[in-house]
Short mmCIF file of C-alpha atoms in Angstrom, two decimals:
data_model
loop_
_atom_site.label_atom_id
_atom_site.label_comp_id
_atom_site.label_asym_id
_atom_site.label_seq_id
_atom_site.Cartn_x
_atom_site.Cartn_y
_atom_site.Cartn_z
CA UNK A 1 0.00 0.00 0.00
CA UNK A 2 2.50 2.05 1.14
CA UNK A 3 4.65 1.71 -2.47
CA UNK A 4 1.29 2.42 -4.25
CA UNK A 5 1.38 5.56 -2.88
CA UNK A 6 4.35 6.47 -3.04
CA UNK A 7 3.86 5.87 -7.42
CA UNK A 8 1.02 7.84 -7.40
CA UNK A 9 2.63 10.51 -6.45
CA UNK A 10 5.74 10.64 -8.05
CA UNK A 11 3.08 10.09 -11.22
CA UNK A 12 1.18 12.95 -9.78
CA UNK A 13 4.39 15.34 -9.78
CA UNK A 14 5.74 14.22 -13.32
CA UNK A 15 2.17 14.72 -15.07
CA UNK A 16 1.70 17.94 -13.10
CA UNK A 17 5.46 19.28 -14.47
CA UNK A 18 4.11 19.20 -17.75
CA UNK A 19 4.00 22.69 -18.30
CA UNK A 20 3.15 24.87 -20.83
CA UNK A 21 1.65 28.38 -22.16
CA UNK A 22 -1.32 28.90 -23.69
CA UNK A 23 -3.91 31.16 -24.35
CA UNK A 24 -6.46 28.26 -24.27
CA UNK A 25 -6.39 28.23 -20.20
CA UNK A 26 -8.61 31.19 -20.62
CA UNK A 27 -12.12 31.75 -20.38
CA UNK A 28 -13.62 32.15 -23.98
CA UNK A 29 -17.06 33.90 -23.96
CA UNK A 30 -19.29 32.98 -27.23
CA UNK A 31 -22.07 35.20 -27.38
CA UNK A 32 -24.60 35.46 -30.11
CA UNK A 33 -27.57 34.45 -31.17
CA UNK A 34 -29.36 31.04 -31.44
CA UNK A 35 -25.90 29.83 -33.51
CA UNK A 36 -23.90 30.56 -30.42
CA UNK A 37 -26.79 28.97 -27.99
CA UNK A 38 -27.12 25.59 -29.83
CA UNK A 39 -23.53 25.36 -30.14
CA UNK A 40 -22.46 22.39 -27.52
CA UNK A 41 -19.16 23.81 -26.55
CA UNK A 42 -17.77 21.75 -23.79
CA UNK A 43 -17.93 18.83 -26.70
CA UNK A 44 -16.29 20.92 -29.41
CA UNK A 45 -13.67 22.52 -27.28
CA UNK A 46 -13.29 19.87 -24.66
CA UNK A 47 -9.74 21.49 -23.34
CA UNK A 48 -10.85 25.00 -23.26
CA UNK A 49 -12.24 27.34 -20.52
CA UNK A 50 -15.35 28.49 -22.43
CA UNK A 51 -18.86 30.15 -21.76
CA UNK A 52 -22.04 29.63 -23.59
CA UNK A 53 -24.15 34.01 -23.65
CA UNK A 54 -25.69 32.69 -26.95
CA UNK A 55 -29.48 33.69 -27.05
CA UNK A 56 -31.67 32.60 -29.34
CA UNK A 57 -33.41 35.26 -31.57
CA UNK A 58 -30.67 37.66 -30.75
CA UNK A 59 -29.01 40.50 -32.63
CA UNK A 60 -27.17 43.88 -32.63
CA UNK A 61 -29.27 44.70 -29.56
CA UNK A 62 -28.44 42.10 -27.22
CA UNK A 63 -24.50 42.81 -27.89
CA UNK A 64 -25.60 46.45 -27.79
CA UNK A 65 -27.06 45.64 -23.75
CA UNK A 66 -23.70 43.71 -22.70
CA UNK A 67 -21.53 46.67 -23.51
CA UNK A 68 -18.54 46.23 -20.72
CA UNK A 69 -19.33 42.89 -19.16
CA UNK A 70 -16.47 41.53 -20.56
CA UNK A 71 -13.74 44.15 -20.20
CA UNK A 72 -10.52 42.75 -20.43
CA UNK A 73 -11.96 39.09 -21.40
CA UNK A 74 -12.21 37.55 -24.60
CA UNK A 75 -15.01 36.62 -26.56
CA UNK A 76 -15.95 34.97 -30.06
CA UNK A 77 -18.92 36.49 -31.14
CA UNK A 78 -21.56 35.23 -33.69
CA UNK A 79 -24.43 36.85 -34.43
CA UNK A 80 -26.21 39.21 -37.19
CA UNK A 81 -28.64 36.60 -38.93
CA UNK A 82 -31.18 37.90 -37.21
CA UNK A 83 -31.02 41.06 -38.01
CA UNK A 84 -31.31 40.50 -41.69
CA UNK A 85 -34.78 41.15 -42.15
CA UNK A 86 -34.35 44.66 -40.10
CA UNK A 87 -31.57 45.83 -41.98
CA UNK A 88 -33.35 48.03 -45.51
CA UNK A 89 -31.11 46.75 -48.28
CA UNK A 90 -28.13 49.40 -48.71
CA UNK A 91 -28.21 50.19 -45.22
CA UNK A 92 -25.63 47.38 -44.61
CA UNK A 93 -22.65 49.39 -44.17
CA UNK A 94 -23.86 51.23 -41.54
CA UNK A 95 -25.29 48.57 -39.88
CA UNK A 96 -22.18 46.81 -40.00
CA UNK A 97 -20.26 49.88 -38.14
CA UNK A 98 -23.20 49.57 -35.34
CA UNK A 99 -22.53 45.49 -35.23
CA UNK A 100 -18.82 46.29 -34.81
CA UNK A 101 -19.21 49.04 -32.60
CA UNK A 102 -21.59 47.10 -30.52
CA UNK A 103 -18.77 44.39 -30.33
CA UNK A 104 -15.80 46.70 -29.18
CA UNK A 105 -18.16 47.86 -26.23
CA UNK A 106 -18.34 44.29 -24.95
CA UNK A 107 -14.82 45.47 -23.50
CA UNK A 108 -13.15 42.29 -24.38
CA UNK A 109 -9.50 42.63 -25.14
CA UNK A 110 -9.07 39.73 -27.53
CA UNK A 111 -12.30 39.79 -30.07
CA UNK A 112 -12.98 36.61 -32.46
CA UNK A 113 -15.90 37.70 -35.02
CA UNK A 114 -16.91 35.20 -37.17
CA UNK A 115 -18.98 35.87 -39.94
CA UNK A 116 -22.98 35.55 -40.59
CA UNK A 117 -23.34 32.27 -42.24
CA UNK A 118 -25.27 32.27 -45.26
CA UNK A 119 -28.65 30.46 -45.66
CA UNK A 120 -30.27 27.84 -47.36
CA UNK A 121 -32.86 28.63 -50.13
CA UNK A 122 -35.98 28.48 -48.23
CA UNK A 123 -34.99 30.36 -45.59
CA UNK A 124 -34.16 33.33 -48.50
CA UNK A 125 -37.29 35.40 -49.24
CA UNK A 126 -36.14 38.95 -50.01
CA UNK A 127 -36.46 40.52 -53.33
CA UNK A 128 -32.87 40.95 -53.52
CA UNK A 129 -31.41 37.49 -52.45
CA UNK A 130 -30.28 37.09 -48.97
CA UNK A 131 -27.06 35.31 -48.79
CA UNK A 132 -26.19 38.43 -51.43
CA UNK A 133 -27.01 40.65 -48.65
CA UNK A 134 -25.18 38.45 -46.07
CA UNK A 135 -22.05 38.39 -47.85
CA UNK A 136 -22.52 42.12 -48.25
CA UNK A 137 -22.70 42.23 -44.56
CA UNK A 138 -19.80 40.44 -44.06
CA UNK A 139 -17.37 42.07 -45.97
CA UNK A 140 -18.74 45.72 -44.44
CA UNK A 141 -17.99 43.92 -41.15
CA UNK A 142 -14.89 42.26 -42.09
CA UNK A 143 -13.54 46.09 -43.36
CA UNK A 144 -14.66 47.13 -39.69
CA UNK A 145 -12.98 44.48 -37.57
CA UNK A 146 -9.69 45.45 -39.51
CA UNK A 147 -10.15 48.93 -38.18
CA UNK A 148 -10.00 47.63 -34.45
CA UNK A 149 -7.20 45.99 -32.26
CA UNK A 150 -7.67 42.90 -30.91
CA UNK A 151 -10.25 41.87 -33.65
CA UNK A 152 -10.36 39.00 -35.72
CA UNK A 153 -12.71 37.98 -38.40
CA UNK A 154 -13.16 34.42 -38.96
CA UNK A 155 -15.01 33.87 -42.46
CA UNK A 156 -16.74 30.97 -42.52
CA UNK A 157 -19.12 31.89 -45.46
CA UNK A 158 -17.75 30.30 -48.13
CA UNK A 159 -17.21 27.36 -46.22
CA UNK A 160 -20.63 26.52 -45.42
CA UNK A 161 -21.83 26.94 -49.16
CA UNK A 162 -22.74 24.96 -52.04
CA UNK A 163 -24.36 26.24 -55.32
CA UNK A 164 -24.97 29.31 -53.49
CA UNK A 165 -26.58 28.66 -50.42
CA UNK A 166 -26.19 27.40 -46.71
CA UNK A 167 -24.72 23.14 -48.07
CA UNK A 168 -27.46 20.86 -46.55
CA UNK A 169 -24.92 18.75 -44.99
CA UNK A 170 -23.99 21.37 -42.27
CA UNK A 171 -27.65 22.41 -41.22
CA UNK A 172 -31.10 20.78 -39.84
CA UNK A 173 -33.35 23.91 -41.09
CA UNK A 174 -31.93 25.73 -43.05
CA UNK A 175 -30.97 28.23 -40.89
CA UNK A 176 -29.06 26.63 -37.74
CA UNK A 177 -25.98 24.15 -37.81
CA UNK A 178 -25.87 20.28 -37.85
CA UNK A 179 -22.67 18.61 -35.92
CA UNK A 180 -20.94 19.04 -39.19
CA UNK A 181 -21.76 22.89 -39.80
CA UNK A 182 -20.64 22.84 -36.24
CA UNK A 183 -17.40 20.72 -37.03
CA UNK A 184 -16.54 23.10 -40.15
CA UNK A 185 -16.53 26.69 -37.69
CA UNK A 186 -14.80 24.95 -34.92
CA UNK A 187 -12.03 23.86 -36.80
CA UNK A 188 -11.70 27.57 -38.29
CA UNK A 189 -11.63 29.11 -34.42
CA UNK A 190 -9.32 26.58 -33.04
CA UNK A 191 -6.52 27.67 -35.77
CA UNK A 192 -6.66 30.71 -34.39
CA UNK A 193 -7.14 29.80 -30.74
CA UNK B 1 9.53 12.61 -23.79
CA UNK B 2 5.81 12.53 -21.92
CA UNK B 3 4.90 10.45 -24.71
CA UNK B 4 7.42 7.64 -24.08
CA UNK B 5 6.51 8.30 -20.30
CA UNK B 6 2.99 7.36 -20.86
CA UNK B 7 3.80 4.40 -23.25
CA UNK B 8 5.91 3.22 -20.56
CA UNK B 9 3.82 3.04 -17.85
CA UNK B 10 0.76 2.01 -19.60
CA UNK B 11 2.87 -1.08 -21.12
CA UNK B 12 4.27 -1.71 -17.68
CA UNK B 13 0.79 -1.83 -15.96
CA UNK B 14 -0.87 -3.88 -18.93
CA UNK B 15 2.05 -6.27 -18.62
CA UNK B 16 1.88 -6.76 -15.31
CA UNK B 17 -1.94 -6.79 -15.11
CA UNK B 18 -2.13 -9.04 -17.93
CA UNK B 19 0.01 -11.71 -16.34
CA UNK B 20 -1.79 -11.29 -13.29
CA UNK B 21 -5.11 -11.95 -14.97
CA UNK B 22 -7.01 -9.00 -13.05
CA UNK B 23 -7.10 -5.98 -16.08
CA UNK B 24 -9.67 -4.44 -17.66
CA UNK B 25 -9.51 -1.82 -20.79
CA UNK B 26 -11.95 0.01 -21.78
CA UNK B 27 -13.91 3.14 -23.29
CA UNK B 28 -15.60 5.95 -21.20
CA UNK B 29 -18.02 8.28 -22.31
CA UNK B 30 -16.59 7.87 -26.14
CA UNK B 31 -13.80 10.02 -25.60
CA UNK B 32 -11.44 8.06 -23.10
CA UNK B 33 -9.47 5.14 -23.01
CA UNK B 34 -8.83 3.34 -19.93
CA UNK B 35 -6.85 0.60 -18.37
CA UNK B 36 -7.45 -0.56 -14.86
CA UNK B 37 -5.59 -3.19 -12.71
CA UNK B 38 -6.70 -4.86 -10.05
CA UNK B 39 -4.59 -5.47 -7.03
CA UNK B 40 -6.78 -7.13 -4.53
CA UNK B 41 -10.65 -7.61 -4.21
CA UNK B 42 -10.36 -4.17 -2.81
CA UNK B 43 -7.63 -2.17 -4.86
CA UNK B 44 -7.52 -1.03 -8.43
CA UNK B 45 -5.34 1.47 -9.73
CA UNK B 46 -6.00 2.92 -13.51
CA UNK B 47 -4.85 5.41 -16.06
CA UNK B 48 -7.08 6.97 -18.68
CA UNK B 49 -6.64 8.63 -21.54
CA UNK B 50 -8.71 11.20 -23.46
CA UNK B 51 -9.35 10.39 -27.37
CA UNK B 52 -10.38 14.38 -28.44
CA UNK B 53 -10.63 15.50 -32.04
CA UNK B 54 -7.47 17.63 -31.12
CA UNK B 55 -3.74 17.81 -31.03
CA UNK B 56 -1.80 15.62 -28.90
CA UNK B 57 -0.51 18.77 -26.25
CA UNK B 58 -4.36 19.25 -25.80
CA UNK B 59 -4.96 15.39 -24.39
CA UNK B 60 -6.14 14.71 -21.35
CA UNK B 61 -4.44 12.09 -19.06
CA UNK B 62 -5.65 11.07 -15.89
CA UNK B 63 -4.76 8.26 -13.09
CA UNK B 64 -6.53 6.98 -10.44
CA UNK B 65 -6.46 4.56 -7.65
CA UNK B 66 -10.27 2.96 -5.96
CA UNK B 67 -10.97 1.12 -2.86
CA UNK B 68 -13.82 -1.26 -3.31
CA UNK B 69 -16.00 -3.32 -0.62
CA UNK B 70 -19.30 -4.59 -0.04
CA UNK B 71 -21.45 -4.72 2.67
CA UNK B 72 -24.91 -7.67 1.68
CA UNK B 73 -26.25 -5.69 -1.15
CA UNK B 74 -24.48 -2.18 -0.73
CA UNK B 75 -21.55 -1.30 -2.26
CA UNK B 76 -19.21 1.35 -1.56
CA UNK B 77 -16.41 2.46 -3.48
CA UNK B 78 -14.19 5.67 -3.42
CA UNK B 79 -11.73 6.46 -6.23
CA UNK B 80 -9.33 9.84 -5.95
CA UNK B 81 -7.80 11.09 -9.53
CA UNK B 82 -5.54 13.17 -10.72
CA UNK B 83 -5.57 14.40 -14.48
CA UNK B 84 -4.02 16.63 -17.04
CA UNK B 85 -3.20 17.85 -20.33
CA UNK B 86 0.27 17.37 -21.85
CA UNK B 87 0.93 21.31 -22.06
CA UNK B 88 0.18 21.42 -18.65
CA UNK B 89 -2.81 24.31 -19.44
CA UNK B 90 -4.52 22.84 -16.74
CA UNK B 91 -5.28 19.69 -14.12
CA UNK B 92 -7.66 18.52 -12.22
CA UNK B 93 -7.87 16.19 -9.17
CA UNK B 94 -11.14 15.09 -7.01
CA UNK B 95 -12.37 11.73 -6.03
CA UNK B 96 -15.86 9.93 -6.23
CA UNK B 97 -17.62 8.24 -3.64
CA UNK B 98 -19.98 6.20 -4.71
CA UNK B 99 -22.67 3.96 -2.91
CA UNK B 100 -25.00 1.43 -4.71
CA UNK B 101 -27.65 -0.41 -2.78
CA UNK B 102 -29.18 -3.54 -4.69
CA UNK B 103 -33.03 -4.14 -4.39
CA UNK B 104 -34.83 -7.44 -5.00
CA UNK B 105 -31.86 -7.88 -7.22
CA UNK B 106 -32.76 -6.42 -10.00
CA UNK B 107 -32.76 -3.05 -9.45
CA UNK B 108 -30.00 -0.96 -8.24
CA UNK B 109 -29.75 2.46 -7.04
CA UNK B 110 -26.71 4.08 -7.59
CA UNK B 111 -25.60 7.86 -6.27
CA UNK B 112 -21.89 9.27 -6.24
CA UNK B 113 -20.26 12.64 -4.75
CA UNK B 114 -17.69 14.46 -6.40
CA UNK B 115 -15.93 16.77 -5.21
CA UNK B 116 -13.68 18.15 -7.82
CA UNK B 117 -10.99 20.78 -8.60
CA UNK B 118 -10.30 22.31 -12.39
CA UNK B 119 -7.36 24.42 -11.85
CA UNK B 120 -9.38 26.58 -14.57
CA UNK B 121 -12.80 26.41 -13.30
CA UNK B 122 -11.82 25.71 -9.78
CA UNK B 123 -14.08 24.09 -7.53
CA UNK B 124 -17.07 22.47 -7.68
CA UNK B 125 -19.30 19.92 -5.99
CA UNK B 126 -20.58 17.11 -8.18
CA UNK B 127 -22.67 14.31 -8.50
CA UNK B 128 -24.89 12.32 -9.87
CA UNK B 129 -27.59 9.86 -9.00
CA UNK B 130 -29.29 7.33 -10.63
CA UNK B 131 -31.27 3.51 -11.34
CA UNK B 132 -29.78 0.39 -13.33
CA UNK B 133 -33.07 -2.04 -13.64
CA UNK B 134 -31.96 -5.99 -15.09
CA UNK B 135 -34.90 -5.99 -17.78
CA UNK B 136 -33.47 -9.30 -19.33
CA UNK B 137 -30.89 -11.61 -18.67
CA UNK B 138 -27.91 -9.29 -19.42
CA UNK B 139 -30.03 -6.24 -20.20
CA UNK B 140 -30.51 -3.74 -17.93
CA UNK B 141 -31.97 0.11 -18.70
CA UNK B 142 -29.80 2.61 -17.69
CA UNK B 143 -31.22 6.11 -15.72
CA UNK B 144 -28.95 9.08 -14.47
CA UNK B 145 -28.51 12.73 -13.73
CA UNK B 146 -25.42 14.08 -13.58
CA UNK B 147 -23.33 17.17 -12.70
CA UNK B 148 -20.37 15.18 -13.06
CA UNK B 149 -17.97 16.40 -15.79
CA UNK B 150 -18.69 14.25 -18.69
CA UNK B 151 -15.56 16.36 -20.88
CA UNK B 152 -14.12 18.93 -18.60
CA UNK B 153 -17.06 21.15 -17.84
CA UNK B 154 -19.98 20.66 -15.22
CA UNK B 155 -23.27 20.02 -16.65
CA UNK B 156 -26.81 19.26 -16.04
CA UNK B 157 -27.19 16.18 -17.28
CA UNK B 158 -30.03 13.32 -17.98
CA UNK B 159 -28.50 10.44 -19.47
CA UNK B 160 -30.23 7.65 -20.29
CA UNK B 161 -30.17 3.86 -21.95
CA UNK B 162 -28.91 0.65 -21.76
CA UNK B 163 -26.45 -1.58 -20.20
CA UNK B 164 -25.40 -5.44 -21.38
CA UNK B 165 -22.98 -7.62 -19.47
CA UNK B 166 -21.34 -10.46 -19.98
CA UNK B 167 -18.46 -11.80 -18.17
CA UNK B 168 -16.02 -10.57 -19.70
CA UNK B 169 -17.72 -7.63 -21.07
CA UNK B 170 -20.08 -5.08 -20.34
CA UNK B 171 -21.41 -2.00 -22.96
CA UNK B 172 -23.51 0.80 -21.87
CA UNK B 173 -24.25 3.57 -24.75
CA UNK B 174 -26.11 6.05 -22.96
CA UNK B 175 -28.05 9.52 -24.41
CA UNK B 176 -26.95 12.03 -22.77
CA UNK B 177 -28.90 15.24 -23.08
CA UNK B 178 -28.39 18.72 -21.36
CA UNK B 179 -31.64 19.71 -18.87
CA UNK B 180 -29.93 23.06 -18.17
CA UNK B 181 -31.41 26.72 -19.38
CA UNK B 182 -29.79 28.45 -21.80
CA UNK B 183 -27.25 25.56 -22.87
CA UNK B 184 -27.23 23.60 -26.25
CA UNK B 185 -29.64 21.30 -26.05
CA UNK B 186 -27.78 18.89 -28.21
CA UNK B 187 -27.41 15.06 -26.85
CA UNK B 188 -24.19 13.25 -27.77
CA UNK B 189 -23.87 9.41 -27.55
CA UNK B 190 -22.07 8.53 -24.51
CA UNK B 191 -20.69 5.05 -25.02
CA UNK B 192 -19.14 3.38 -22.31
CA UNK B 193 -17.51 -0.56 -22.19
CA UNK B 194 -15.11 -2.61 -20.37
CA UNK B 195 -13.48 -5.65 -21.29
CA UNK B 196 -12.01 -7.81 -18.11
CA UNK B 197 -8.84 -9.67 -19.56
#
């Protein structure tokens, strides 16, 4: 008994000199909308400190009402889908200097945006077609995010499509993400985490 | 280095476990690997190993040592661990005590306490309670809830579904679905088996 503990303990110490830096020891805040919500992040990111603020139905407001709760923290934020249908078409630039601004009031210090996914066709009924608008969106945010320290933007767009809209594969509805849309944006934010 | 470390001791302890007869490998919640050897009827020592979708520096390693006894038909068993990743971004350590109390023999009710330490989410009590009910010769249903980390965070859990033993084997795939506001709702396949060499 006694030699049994005395090997799990010099196990203990060895294992526990393992050290190492890395940013993943952190506490990574996803807020959003629905995308962020459904998104089972202790399964995709099972060695990472992370926290699910996703809310489902969610847009520039929400971010707008967490300005400063995460000063200093860092956050991956996805979110903007929602707001499509608010958003007059060739008002997108200035909505996407409200989406960033919003974003850069969270507080954070290090700022992961990724961008609106697009959608598949019967989730598009605009006059002008919505994954147009969308990517539209995207690069107006994209040009903001360069603008501000700390801020990445992750596009995931392209990634998602096929023949123009949201690839069936990745999503359930149309709208949200299946385990594999899930698979293809976590393996875009853990290259850069 | 850590790697041949590992390889090392998991080959010695199979080895030795092996000859001795008394070793069991297995899978836990689909994403680690175990081995467990044991000592006595009372002792069992075991090292598990985490099978992520991730690089090697980001694996999870963990070793643990139980004491085991029964009383008639309760059991009692209380197993302290100590885990981490091989960059060292973070360990944990904790120990579960469970009790399971046997009823008309077929149905068994099963609760464990956990109180564990993430050196990242620091501490937390955890536990989880549940029923395994022999339906069929070696099928039982499976019933839980859970706080009990099934990756590395605490969750509300509800996981349910079946259990077959042999006697050399045993398989339990459970669903495993979150019952907590706010959280992804999503249920993952927990699959969990041992196979007694």
């Amino acid at each position: 008994m006694k030699k049994l503990f005395i090997l799990l303990t010099m196990m203990a110490a060895i294992l526990g000199s393992c050290g190492g830096d890395s940013d993943l020891n952190k506490v990574y805040s996803f807020v959003g909308d629905s995308l962020i919500a459904r998104w089972d992040l202790s399964y995709f990111f099972p060695a990472c400190l992370t926290r699910n603020d996703g809310v489902s139905g969610s847009g520039v407001q929400y971010l707008e009402s967490l300005g400063g709760k995460y000063a200093g923290g860092r956050v991956v934020v996805l979110s903007g889908t929602n707001d499509l249908g608010l958003v007059p078409s060739g008002d997108e630039q200035a909505y996407a200097e409200r989406f960033v601004e919003a974003v850069a009031n969270l507080g954070a210090g290090r700022v992961i945006v990724i961008s609106i996914p697009p959608r598949s066709k019967n989730w598009c009924h605009n006059e002008l077609d919505d994954n147009t608008r969308i990517r539209i969106m995207n690069a107006s945010i994209a040009k903001e995010c360069g603008t501000r320290p700390g801020f990445t933007y992750v596009d995931v767009f392209d990634l998602l499509l096929r023949d123009g809209y949201l690839n069936g594969e990745y999503t359930h509805d149309g709208l949200h993400m299946s385990e594999q849309g899930y698979e293809i944006i976590t393996k875009k934010i853990k290259d850069i985490l | 280095m850590k790697r041949l470390l590992i390889a090392v001791l998991t080959a010695f302890i199979s080895c030795a476990a092996v000859a001795a007869g008394r070793v069991e490998l297995g899978l836990r919640d689909t994403r680690f690997i175990y081995a467990t050897w044991n000592i006595n009827h009372h002792f069992n020592i075991g090292l598990e190993h985490s099978v992520y979708s991730e690089k090697f520096k980001l694996q999870h390693i963990r070793i643990a040592a139980a004491y085991h006894t029964s009383i008639k038909d309760l059991s009692i068993e209380c197993k302290p661990y100590f885990g981490t990743v091989y960059n060292g971004d973070y360990y944990d350590l904790g120990a579960q005590i469970t009790a399971g109390y046997r009823i008309a023999g077929r149905l068994t009710l099963e609760a464990t306490v956990n109180p564990h330490y993430d050196s990242g989410y620091e501490y937390k009590t955890c536990w989880r309670a549940g029923a395994t009910c022999r339906i069929w010769r070696e099928l039982s249903a499976v019933a839980q809830y859970s706080t009990i980390p099934e990756y590395r965070q605490s969750e509300k859990r509800v996981r349910v579904g079946l259990r077959f033993d042999t006697e050399r084997l045993w398989i339990m795939p459970l669903l495993s679905i979150s019952v907590a506001s706010g959280q992804s709702k999503s249920p993952r396949v927990a699959v969990s088996m041992g196979w007694r060499i």
